[in-house]
XYZ file of N, CA and C in Angstrom:
582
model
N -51.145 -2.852 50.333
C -49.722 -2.987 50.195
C -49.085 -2.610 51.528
N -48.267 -3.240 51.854
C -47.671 -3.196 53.385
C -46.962 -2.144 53.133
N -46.181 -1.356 54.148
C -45.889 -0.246 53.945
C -43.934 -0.215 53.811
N -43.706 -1.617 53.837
C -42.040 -1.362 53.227
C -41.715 -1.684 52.038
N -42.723 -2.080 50.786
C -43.176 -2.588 49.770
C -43.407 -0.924 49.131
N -43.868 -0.503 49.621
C -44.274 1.104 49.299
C -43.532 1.984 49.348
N -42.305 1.778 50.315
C -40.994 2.359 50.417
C -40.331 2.136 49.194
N -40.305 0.929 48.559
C -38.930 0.344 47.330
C -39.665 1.331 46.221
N -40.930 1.223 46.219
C -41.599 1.103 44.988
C -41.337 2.761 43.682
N -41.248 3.601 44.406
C -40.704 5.037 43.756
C -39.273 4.124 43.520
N -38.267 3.905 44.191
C -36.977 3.595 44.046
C -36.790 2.904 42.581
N -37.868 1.435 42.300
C -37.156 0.852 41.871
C -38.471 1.074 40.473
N -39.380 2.448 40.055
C -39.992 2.471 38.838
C -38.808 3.362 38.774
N -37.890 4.455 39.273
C -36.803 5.040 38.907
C -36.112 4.157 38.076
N -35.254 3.433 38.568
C -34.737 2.394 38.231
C -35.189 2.022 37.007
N -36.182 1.436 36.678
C -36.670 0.593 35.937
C -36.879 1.847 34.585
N -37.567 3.331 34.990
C -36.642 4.057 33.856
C -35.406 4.071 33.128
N -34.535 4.462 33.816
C -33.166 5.092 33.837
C -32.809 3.992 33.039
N -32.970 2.415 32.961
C -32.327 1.291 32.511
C -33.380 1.500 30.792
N -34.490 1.989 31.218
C -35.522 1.632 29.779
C -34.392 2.898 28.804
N -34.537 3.717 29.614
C -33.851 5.328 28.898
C -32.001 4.926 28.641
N -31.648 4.194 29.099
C -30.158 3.956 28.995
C -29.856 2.213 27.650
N -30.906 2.115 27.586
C -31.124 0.780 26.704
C -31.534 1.816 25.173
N -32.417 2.534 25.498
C -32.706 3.505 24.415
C -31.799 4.214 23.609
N -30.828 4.471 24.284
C -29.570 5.744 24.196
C -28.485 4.736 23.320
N -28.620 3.423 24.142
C -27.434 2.910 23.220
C -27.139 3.208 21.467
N -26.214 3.129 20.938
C -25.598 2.880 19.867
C -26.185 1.665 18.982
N -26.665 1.766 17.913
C -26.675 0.655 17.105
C -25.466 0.102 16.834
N -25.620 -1.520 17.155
C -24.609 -2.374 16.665
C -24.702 -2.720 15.245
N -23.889 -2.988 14.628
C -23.889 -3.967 13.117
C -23.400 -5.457 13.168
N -24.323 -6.006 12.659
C -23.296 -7.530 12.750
C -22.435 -7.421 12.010
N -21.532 -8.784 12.048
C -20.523 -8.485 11.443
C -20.725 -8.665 9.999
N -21.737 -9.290 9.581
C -22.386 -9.642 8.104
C -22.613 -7.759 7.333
N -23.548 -7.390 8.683
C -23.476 -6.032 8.387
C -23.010 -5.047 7.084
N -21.714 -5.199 8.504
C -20.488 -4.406 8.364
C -19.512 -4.586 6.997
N -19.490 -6.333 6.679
C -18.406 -7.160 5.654
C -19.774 -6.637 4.275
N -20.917 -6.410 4.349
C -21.591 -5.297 3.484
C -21.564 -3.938 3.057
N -21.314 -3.365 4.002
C -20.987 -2.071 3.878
C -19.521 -1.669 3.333
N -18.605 -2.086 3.719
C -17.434 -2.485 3.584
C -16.983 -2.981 1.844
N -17.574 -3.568 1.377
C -17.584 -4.280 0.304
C -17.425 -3.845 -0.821
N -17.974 -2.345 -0.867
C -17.851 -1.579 -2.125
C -16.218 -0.662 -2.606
N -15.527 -0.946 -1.065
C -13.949 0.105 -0.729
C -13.471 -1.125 -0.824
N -12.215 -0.546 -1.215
C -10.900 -1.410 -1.289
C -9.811 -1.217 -1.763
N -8.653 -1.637 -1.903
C -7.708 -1.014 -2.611
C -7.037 -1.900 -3.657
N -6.906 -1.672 -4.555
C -5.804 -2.264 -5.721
C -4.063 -3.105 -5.091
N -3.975 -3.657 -5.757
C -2.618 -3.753 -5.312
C -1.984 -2.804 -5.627
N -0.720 -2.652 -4.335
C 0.393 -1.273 -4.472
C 1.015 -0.792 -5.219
N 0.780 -0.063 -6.038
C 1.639 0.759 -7.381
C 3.030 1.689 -6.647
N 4.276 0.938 -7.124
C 5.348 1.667 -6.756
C 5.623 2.867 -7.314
N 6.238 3.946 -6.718
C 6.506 5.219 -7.608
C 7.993 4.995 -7.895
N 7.981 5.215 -9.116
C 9.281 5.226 -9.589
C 9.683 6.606 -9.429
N 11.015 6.908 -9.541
C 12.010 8.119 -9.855
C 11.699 8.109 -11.531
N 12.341 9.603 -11.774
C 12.087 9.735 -13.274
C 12.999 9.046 -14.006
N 12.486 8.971 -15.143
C 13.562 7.969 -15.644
C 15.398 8.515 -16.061
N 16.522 7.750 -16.391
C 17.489 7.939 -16.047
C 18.242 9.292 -14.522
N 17.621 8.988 -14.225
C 17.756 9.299 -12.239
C 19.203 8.869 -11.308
N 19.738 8.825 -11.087
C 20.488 8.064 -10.586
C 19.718 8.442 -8.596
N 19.630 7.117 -8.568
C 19.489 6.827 -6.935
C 20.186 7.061 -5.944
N 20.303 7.417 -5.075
C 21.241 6.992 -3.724
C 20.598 6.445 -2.362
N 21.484 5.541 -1.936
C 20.380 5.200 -0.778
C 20.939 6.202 0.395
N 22.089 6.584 0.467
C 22.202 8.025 1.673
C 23.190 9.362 0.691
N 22.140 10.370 1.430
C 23.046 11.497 0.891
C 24.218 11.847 1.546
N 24.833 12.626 0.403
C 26.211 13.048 1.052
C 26.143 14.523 2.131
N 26.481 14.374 2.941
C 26.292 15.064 3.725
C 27.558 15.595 4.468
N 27.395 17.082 5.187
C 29.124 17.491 5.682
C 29.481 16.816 6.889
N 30.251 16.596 6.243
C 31.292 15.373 7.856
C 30.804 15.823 9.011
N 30.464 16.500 9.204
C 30.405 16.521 10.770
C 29.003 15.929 10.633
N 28.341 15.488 9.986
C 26.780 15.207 10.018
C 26.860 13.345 9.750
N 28.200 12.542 9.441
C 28.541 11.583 8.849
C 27.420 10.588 9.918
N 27.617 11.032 10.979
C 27.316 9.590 12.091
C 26.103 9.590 12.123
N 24.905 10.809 11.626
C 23.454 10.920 11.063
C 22.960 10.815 9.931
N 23.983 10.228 8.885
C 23.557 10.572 7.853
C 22.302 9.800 7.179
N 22.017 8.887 7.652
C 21.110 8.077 7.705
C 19.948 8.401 7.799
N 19.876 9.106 8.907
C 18.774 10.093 9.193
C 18.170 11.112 8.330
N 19.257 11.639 7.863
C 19.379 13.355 6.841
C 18.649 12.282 5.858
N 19.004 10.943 5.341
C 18.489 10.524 4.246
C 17.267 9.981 4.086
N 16.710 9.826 5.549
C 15.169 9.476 5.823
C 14.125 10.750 5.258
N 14.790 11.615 5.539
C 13.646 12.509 5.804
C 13.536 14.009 3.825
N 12.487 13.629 3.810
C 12.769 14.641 2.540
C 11.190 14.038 1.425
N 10.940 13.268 1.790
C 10.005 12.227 1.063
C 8.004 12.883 1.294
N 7.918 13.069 0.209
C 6.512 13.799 0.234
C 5.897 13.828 -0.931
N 4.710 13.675 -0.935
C 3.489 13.495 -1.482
C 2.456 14.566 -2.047
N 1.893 14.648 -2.480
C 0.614 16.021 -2.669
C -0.300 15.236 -4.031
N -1.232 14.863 -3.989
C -2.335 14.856 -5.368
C -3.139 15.921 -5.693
N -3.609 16.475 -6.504
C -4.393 17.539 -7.057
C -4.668 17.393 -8.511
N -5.431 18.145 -8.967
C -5.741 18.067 -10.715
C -4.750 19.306 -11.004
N -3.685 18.854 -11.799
C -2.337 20.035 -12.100
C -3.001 20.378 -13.474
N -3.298 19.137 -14.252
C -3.626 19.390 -15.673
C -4.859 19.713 -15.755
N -5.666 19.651 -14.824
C -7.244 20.821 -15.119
C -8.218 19.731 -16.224
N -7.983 18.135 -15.841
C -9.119 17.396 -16.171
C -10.279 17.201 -15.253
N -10.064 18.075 -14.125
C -11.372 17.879 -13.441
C -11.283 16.378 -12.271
N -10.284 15.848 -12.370
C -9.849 14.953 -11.291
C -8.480 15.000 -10.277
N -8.333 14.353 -9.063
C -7.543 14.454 -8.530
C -6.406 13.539 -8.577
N -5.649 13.303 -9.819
C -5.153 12.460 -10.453
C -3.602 12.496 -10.809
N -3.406 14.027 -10.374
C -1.523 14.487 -10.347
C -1.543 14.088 -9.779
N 0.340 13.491 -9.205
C 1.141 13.628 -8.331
C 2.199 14.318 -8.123
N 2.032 14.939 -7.222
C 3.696 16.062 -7.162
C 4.553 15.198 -5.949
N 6.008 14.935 -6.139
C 6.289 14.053 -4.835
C 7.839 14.443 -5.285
N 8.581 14.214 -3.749
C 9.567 14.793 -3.389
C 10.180 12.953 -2.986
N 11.462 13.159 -3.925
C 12.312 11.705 -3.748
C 13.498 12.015 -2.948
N 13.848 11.676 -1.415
C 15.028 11.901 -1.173
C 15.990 11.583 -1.756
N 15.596 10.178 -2.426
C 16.552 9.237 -3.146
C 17.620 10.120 -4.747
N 16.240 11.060 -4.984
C 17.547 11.698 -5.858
C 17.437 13.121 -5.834
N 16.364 13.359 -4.818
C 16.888 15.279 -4.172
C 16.130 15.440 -5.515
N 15.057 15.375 -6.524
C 14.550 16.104 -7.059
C 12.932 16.090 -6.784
N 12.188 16.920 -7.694
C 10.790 17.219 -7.592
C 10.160 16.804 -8.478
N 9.177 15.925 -8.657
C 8.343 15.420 -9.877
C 6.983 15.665 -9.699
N 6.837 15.849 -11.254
C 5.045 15.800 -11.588
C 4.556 14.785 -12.500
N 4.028 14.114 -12.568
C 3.567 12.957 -13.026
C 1.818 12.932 -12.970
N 1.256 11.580 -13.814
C -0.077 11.677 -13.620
C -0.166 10.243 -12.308
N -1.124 10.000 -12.061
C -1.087 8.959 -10.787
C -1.278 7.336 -12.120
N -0.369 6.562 -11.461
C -0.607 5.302 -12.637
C -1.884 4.743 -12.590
N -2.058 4.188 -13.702
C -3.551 3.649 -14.140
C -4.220 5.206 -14.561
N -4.129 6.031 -14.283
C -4.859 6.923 -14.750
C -4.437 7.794 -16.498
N -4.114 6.751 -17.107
C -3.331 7.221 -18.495
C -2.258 7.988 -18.643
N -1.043 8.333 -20.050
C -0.457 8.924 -20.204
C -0.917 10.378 -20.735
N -1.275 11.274 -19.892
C -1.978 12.227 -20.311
C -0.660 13.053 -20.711
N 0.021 13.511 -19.943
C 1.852 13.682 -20.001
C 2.637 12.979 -19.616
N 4.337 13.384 -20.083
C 5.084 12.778 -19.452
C 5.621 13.401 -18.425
N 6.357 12.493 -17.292
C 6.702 12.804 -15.801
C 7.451 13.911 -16.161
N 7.507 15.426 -15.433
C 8.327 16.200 -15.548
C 8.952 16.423 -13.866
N 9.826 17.535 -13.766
C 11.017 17.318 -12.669
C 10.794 19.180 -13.102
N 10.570 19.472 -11.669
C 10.665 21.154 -11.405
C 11.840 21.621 -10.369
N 12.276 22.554 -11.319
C 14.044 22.681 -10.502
C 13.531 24.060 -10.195
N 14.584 24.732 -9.138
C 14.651 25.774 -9.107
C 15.489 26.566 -9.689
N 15.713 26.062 -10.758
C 16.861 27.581 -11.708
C 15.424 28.060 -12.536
N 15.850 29.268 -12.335
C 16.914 30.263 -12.611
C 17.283 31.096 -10.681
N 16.216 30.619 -10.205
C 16.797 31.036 -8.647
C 17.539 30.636 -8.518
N 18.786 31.167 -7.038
C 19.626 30.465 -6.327
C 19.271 29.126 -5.763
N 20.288 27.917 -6.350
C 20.159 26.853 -5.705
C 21.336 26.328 -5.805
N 22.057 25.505 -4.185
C 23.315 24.892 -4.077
C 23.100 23.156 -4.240
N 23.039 22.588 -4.774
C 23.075 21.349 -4.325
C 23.787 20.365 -3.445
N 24.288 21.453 -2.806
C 25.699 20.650 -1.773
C 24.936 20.915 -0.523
N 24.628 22.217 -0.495
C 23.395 22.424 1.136
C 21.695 22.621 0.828
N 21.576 22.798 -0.146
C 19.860 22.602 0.000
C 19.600 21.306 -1.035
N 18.428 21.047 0.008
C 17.260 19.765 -0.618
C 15.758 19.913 -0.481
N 15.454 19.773 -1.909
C 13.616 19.888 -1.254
C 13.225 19.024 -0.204
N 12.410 19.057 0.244
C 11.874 18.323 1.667
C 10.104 18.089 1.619
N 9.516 19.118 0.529
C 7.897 18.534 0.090
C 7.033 19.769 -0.705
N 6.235 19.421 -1.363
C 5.774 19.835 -2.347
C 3.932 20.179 -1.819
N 3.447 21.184 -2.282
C 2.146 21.430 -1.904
C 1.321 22.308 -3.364
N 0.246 21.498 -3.428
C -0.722 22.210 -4.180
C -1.598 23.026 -4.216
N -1.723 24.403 -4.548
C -2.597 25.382 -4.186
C -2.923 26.511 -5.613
N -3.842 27.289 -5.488
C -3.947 27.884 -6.892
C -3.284 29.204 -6.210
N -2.087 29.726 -5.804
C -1.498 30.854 -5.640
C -1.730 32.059 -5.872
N -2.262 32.066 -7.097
C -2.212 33.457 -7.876
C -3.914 33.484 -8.534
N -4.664 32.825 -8.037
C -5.830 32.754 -8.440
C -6.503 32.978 -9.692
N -5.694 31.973 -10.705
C -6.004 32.219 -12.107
C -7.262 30.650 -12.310
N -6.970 30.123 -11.384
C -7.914 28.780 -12.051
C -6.934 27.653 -11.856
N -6.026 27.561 -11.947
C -4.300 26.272 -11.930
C -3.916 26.542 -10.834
N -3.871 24.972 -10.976
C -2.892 24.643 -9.520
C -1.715 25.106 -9.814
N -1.076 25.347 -8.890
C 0.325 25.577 -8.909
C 1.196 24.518 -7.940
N 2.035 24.925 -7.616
C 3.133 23.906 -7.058
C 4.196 24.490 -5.933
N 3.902 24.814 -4.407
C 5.044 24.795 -3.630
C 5.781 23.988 -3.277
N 7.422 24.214 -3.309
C 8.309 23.492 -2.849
C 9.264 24.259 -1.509
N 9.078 23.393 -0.805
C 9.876 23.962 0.320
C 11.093 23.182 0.496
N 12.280 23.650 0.691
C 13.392 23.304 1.005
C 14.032 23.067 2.306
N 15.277 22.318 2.364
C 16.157 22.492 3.592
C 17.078 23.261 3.220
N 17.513 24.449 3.447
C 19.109 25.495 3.227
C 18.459 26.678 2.570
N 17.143 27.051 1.850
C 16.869 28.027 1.282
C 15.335 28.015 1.379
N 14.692 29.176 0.920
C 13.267 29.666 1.049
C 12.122 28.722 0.079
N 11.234 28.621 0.662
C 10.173 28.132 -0.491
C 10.439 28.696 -1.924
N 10.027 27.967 -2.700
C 9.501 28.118 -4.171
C 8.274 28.015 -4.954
N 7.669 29.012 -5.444
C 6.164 28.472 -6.036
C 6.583 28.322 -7.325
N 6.272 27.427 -7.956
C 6.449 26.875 -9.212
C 4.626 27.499 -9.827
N 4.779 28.831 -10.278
C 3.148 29.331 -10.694
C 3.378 28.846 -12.625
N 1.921 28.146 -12.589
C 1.602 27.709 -13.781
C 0.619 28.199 -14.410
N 1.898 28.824 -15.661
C 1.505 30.668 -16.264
C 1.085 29.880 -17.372
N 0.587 28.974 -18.205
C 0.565 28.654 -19.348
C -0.347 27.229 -18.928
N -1.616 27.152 -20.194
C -2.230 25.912 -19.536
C -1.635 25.138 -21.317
N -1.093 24.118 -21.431
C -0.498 23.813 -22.040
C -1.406 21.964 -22.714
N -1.156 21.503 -23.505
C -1.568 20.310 -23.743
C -0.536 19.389 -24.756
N 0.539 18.392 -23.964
C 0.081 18.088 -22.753
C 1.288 19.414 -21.752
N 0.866 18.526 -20.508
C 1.557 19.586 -19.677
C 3.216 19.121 -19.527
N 3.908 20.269 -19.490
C 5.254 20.573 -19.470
C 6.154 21.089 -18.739
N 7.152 20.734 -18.144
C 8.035 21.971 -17.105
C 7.925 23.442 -17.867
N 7.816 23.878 -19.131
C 7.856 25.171 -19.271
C 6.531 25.998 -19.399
N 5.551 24.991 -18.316
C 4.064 25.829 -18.203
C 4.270 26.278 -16.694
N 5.116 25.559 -15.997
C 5.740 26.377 -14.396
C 7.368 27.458 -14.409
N 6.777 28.317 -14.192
C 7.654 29.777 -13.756
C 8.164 29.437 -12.319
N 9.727 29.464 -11.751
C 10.125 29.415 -10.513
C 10.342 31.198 -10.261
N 9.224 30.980 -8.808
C 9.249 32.466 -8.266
C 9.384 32.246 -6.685
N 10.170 33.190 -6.415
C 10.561 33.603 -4.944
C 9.375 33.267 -3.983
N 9.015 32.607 -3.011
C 7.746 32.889 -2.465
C 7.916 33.970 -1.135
N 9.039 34.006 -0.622
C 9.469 34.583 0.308
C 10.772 36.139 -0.199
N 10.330 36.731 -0.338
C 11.752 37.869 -0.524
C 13.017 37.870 0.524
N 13.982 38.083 -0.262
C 15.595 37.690 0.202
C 15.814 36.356 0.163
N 17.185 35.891 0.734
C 17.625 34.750 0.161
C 18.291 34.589 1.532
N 17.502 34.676 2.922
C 17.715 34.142 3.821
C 17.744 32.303 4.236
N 19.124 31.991 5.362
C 18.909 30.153 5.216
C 17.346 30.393 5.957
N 16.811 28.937 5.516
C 15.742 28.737 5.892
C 15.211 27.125 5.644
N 15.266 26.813 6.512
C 15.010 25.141 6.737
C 13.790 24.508 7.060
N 13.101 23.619 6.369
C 11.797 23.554 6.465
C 11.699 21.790 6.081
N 11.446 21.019 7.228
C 11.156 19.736 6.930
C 10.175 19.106 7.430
C-alpha cells in the first residue's frame, strides 16, 4: 500500500464508524400505515355542549361598575372553568364541577352519556358572606380536603376568599345538602383570584 493511501485509511474507518454508530442511534420511524394503527383505537365522540342549569337565566356580558364599562367584555370572558373527578364515589372520573360566567354560578353535574346518577346541583356560598354585585366565582377544584375518602369542591372567587364546599354526608343520589360551605381562608379579606 503506497504510503498516502495509508494516511486516509485511520481517517476514513473513523468515519465509516461514527456514520455505522450515528445510523444506529437513530429513532425508529413509523409509516404512516403504522401510525393510522396505532392511532385507531383513540378518538373522540362528537362535542357534547354543557348546558347551564336548568331555568338559569344567561347573559352574554356582566354588569359591571362603570368605570369598568369599556372592558366589560373582557370581565365577561374570563370566569369559565372546568374540574372532573369521581364526586359521587362510583369509582370513575365522571363529575363535572364547572364555573359558567354566563350566569356567575357553580355546578355539579355527572359528565353526559355517563347516566342520570343525580341531578345537576349549583353550590352557593350562603350561609358565608357573598355580594353578587362585586364577587364572581372564577373556578372550581377537586380535592379530598379533609381526608375522609370524598372529594370535595374548591371555589375560588373574584372580590372574596376561596370556599371549600366539604362533603360531610355521602348521600344517594348526591345533593347540594351533602356540601357544607366553609371558610378556606380566615377573615373576610378582598381577594381576587382568576
Amino acid at each position: 500500500m503506497n504510503s498516502s493511501i495509508k494516511k486516509w485509511v485511520p481517517g476514513a474507518a473513523a468515519l465509516a464508524v461514527v456514520v455505522a454508530l450515528g445510523v444506529a442511534a437513530m429513532e425508529p420511524r413509523l409509516s404512516a400505515g403504522e401510525l393510522a394503527e396505532l392511532a385507531g383505537g383513540f378518538g373522540f365522540d362528537a362535542p357534547v355542549a354543557l348546558s347551564a342549569a336548568d331555568g338559569v337565566a344567561l347573559a352574554s356580558v356582566r354588569a359591571v361598575h362603570p368605570s369598568l364599562a369599556r372592558i366589560s367584555g373582557w370581565i365577561s370572558s374570563v370566569g369559565a372553568s372546568a374540574a372532573l373527578g369521581d364526586v359521587d364515589g362510583d369509582g370513575l372520573s365522571n363529575d363535572l364541577c364547572d364555573v359558567d360566567p354566563r350566569s356567575d354560578r357553580v355546578s355539579l353535574r355527572p359528565l353526559a352519556g355517563t347516566g342520570e346518577r343525580y341531578a345537576a346541583l349549583t353550590l352557593a356560598a350562603a350561609p358565608l358572606p357573598f355580594d353578587a354585585a362585586t364577587m364572581a366565582p372564577m373556578g372550581c377544584l377537586l380535592a379530598d380536603l379533609n381526608e375522609d375518602g370524598w372529594l370535595d369542591v374548591v371555589v375560588y372567587y373574584w372580590g372574596r376568599t376561596p370556599v371549600a364546599f366539604l362533603q360531610v354526608q355521602r348521600s344517594a343520589p348526591l345533593s347540594a345538602a351533602a356540601f357544607v360551605a366553609t371558610e378556606l381562608v380566615a377573615g373576610q379579606g378582598r381577594w381576587f383570584t382568576n
